[in-house]
mmCIF file of C-alpha atoms in Angstrom:
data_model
loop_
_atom_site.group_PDB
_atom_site.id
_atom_site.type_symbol
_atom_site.label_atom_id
_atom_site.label_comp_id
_atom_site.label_asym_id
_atom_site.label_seq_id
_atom_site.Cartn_x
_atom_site.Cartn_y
_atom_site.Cartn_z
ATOM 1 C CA UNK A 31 -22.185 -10.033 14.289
ATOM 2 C CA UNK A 32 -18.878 -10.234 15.543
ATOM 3 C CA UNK A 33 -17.573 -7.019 17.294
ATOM 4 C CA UNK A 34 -13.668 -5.932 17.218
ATOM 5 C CA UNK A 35 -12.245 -3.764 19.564
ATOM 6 C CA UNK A 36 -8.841 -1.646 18.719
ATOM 7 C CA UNK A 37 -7.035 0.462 20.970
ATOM 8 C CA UNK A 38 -5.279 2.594 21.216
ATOM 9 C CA UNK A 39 -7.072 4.623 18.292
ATOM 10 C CA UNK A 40 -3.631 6.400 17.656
ATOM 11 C CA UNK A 41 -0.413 6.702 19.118
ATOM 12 C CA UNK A 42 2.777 9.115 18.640
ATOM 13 C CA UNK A 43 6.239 6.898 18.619
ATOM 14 C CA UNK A 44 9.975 7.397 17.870
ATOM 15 C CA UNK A 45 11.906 5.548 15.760
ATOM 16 C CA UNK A 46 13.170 2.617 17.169
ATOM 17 C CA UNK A 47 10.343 2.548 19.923
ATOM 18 C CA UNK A 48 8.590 -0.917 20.511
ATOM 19 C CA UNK A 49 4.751 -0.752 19.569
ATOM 20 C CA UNK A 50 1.689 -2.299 20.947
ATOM 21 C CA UNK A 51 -1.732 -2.688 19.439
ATOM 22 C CA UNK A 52 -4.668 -4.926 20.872
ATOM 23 C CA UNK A 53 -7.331 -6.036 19.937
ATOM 24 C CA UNK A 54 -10.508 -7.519 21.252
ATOM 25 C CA UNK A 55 -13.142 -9.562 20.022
ATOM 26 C CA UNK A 56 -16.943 -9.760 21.397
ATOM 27 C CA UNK A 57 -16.915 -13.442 21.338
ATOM 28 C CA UNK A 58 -14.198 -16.125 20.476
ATOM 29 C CA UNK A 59 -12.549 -15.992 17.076
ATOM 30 C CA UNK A 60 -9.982 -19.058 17.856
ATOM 31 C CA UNK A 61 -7.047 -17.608 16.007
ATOM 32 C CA UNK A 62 -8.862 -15.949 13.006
ATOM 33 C CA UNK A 63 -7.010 -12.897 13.608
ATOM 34 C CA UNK A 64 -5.385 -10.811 10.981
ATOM 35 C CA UNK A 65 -3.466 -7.440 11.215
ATOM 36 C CA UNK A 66 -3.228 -5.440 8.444
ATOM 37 C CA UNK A 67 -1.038 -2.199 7.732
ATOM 38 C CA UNK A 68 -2.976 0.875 5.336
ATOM 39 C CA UNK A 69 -1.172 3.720 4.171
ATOM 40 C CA UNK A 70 -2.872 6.584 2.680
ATOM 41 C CA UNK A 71 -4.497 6.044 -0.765
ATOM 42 C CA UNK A 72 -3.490 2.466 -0.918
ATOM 43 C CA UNK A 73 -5.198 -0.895 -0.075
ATOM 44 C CA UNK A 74 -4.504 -2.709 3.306
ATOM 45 C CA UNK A 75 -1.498 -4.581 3.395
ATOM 46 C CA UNK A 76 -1.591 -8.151 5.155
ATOM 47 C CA UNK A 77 1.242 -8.203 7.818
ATOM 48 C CA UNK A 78 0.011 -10.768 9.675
ATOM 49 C CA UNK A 79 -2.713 -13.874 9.747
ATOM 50 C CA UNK A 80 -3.874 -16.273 12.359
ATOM 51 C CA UNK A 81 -2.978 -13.826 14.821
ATOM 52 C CA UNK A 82 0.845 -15.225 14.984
ATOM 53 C CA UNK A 83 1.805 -15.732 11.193
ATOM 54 C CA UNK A 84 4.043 -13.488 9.454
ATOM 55 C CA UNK A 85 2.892 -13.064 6.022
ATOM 56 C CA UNK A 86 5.561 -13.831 3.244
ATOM 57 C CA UNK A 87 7.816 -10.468 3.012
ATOM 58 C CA UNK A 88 6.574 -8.868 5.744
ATOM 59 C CA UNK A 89 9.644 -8.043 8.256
ATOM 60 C CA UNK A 90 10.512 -9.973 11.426
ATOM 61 C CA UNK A 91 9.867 -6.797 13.530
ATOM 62 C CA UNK A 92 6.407 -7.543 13.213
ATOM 63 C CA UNK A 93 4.745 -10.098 15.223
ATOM 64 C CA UNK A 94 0.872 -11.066 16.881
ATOM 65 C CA UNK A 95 0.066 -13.232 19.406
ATOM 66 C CA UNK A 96 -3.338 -14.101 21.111
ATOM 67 C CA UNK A 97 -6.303 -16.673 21.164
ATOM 68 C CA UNK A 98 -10.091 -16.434 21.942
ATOM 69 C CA UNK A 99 -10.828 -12.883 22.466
ATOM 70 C CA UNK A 100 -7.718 -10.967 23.239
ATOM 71 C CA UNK A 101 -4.895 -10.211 20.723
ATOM 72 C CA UNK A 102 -1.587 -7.992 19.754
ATOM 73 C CA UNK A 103 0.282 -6.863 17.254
ATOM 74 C CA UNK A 104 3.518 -5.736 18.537
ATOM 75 C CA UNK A 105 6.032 -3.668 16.003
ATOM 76 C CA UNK A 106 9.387 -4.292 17.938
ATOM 77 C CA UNK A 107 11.960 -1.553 16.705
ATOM 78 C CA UNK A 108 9.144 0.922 14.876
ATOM 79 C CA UNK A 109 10.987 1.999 11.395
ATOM 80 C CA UNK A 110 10.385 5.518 9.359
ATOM 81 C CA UNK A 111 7.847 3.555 7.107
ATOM 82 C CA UNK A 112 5.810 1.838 9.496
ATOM 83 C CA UNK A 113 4.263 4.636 10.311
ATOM 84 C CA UNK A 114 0.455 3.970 9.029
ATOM 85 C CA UNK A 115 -2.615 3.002 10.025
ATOM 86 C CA UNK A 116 -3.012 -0.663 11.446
ATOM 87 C CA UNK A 117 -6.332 -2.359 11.457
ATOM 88 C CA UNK A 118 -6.891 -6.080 12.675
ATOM 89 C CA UNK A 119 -9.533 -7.985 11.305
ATOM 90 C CA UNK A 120 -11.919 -11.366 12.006
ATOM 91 C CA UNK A 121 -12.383 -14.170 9.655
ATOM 92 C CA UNK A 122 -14.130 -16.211 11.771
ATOM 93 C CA UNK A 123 -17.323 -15.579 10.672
ATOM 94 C CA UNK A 124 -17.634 -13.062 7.849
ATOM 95 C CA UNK A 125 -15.609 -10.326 8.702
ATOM 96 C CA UNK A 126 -14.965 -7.424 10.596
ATOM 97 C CA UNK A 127 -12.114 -4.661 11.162
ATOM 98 C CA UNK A 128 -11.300 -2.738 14.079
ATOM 99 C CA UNK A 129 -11.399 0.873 14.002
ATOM 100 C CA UNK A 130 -7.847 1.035 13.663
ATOM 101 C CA UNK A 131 -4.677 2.681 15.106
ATOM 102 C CA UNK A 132 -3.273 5.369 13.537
ATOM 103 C CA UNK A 133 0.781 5.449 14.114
ATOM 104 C CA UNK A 134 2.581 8.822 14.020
ATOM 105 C CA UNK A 135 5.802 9.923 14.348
ATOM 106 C CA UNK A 136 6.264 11.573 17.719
ATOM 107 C CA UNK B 222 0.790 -13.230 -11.207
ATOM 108 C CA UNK B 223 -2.615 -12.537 -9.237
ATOM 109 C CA UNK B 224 -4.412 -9.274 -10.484
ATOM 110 C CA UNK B 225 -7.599 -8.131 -9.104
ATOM 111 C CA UNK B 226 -8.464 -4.820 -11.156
ATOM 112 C CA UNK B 227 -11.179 -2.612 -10.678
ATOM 113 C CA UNK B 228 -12.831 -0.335 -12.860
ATOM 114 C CA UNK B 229 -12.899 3.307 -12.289
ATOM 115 C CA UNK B 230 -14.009 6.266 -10.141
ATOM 116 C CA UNK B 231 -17.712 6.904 -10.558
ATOM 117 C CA UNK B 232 -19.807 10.124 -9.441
ATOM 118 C CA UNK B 233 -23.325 9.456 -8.530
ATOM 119 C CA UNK B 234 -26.576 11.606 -7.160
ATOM 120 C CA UNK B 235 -28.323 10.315 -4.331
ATOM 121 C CA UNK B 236 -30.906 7.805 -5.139
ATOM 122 C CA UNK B 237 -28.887 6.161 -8.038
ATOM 123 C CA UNK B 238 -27.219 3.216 -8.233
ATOM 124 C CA UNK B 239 -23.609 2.162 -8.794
ATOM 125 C CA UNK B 240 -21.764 -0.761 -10.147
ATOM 126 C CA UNK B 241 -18.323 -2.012 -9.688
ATOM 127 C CA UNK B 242 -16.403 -4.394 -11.140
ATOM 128 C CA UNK B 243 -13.445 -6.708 -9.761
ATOM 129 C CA UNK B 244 -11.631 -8.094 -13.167
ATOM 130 C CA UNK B 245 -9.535 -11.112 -11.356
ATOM 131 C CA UNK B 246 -6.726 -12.792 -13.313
ATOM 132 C CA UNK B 247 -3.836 -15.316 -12.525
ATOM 133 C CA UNK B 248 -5.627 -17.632 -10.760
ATOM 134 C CA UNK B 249 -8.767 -19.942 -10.885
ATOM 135 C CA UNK B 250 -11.773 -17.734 -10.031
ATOM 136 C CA UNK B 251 -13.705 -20.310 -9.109
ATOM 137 C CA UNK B 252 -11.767 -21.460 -6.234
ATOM 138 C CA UNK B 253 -11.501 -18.188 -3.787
ATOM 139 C CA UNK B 254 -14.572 -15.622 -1.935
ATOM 140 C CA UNK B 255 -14.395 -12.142 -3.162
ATOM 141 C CA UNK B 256 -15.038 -9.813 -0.578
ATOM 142 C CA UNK B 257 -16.137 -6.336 -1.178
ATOM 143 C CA UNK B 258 -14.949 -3.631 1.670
ATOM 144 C CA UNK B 259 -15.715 0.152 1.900
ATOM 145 C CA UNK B 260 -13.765 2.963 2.764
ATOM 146 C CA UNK B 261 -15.538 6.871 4.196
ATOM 147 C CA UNK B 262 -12.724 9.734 3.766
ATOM 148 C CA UNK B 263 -10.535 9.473 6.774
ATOM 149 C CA UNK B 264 -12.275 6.286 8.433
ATOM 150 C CA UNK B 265 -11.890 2.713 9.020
ATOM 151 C CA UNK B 266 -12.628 -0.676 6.622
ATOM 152 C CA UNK B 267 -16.325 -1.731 6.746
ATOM 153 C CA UNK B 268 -16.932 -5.122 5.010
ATOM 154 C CA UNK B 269 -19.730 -5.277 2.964
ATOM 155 C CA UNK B 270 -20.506 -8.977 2.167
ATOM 156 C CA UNK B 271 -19.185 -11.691 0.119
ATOM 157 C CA UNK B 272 -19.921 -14.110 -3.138
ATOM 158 C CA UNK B 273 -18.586 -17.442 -3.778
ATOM 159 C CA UNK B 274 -17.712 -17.425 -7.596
ATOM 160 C CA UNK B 275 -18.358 -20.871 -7.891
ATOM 161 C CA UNK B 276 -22.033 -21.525 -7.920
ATOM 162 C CA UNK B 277 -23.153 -17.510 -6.770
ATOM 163 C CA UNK B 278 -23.600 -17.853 -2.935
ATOM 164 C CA UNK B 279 -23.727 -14.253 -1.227
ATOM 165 C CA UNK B 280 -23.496 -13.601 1.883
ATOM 166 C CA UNK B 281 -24.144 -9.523 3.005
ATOM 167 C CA UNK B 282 -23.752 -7.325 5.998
ATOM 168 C CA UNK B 283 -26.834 -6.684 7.781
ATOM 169 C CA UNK B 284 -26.024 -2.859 7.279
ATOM 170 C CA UNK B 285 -26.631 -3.357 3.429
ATOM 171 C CA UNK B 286 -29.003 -5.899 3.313
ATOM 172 C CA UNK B 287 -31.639 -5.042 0.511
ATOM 173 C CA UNK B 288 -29.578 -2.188 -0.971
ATOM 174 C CA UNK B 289 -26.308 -4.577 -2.438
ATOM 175 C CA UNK B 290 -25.851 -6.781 -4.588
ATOM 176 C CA UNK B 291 -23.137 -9.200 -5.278
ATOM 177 C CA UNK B 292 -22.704 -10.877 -8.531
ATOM 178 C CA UNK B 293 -19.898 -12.708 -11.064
ATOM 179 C CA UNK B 294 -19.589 -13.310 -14.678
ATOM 180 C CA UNK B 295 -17.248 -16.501 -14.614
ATOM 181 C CA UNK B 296 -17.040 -16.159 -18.539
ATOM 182 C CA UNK B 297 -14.392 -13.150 -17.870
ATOM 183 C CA UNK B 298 -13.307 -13.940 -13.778
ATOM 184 C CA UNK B 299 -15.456 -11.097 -12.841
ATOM 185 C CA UNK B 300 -16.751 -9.985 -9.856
ATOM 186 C CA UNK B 301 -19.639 -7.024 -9.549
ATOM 187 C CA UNK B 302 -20.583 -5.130 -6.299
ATOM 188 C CA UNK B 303 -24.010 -3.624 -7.096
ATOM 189 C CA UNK B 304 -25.262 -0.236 -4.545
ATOM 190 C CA UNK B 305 -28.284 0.873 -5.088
ATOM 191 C CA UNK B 306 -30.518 3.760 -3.312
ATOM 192 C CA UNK B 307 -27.253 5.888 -2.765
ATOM 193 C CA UNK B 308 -26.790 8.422 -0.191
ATOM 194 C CA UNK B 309 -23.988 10.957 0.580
ATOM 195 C CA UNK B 310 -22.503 8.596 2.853
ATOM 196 C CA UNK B 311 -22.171 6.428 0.699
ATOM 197 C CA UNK B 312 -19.030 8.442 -0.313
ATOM 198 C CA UNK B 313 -16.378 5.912 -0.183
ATOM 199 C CA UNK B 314 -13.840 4.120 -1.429
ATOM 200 C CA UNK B 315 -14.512 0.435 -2.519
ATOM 201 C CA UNK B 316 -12.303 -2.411 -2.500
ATOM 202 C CA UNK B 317 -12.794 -5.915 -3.575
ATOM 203 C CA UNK B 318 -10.113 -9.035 -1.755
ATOM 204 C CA UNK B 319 -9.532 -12.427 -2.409
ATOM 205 C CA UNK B 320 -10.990 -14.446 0.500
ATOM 206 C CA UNK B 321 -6.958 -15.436 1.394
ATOM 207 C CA UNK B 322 -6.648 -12.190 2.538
ATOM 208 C CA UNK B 323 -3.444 -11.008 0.721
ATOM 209 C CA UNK B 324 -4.746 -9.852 -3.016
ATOM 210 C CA UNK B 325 -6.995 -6.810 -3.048
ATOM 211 C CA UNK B 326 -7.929 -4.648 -5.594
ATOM 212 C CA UNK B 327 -6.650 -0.979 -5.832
ATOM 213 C CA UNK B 328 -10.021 0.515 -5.081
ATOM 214 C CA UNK B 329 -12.459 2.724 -7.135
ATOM 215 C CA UNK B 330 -13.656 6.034 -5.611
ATOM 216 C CA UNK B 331 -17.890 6.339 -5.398
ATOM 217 C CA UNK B 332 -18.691 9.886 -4.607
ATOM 218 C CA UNK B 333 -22.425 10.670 -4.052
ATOM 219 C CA UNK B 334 -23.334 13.986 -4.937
ATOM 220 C CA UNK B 335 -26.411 16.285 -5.895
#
């Protein structure tokens, strides 16, 4: 099985603050790598899929970039409601999530 | 519009089994995965194996393997995760997802108690 590796496991941030969030796979996953956003009680949200694409509605602020075994998700101007939980995923073979990164306000 | 809709919370004792269902609508049902993913209080997504509505293929997690059961009734676009042998943490929430990532169902609560 494929293994996915998140860090940081949370983070405190201001608005406005620019936000990283890797992610690393245990073997290569191409670019089937997808970022999702969870707030409490609710589904995951899809923000962003084949580790660069923005999914439809999602805001420009959000972006991911990465190949192989080593990816981001970078928030660049964090807003009052992105702050969440953020888990990437594989769908290379199967699936798998990272443990995710929880994103509070600081 | 694309709808997956599951049915609703369920309290179980340990042992039992549960079933959940993933009503799909606005779209062919035939052509897309379904995914089932769980949810612990206050952890991460664990995915839990997939079946390919058209012709029944499953694929599981090796974590579940023997104790779930994926299953579809194409008559009503319906997809069924089956858990059997339940334990406390087992406590989750479970979510089924179109295999194109972006429609997922709103989740039903199973919460394994004595």
């Amino acid at each position: 099985d494929i293994q996915m590796t998140q860090s940081p496991s949370s983070l405190s941030a201001s608005v406005g603050d620019r936000v990283t969030i890797t992610c690393r796979a245990s073997q290569s996953i191409s670019t089937y790598l997808n970022w999702y956003q969870q707030k409490p009680g609710k589904a995951p949200n899809l923000l962003i899929y084949g580790a660069s694409s923005l999914q439809s509605g999602v805001p420009s602020r959000f972006s991911g970039s990465g190949s192989g075994t080593d990816f981001t998700l970078t928030i660049s101007s964090l807003q009052p409601e992105d702050f969440a939980t953020y888990y990437c995923q594989q769908s290379y073979n199967a699936w798998t999530f990272g443990q995710g990164t929880k994103v509070e306000i600081k | 519009q694309v709808q997956l809709v599951q049915s609703g919370a369920e309290v179980k004792k340990p042992g039992a089994s549960v079933k959940v269902s993933c009503k799909t609508s606005g779209y062919t049902f035939t052509d897309y995965y379904i995914h089932w993913v769980r949810q612990a209080p206050g952890q991460g997504l664990e995915w839990m194996g997939w079946i390919h509505p058209n012709g029944g293929d499953t694929h599981y997690a090796q974590k579940f393997q023997g104790r779930v059961a994926l299953t579809r009734d194409t008559s009503i676009s319906t997809a069924y995760m089956e858990l059997s042998r339940l334990r406390s943490d087992d406590t989750a929430v479970y979510y089924c997802a179109r295999d194109d990532l972006n429609f997922w169902g709103q989740g039903t609560l199973v919460t394994v108690s004595s």
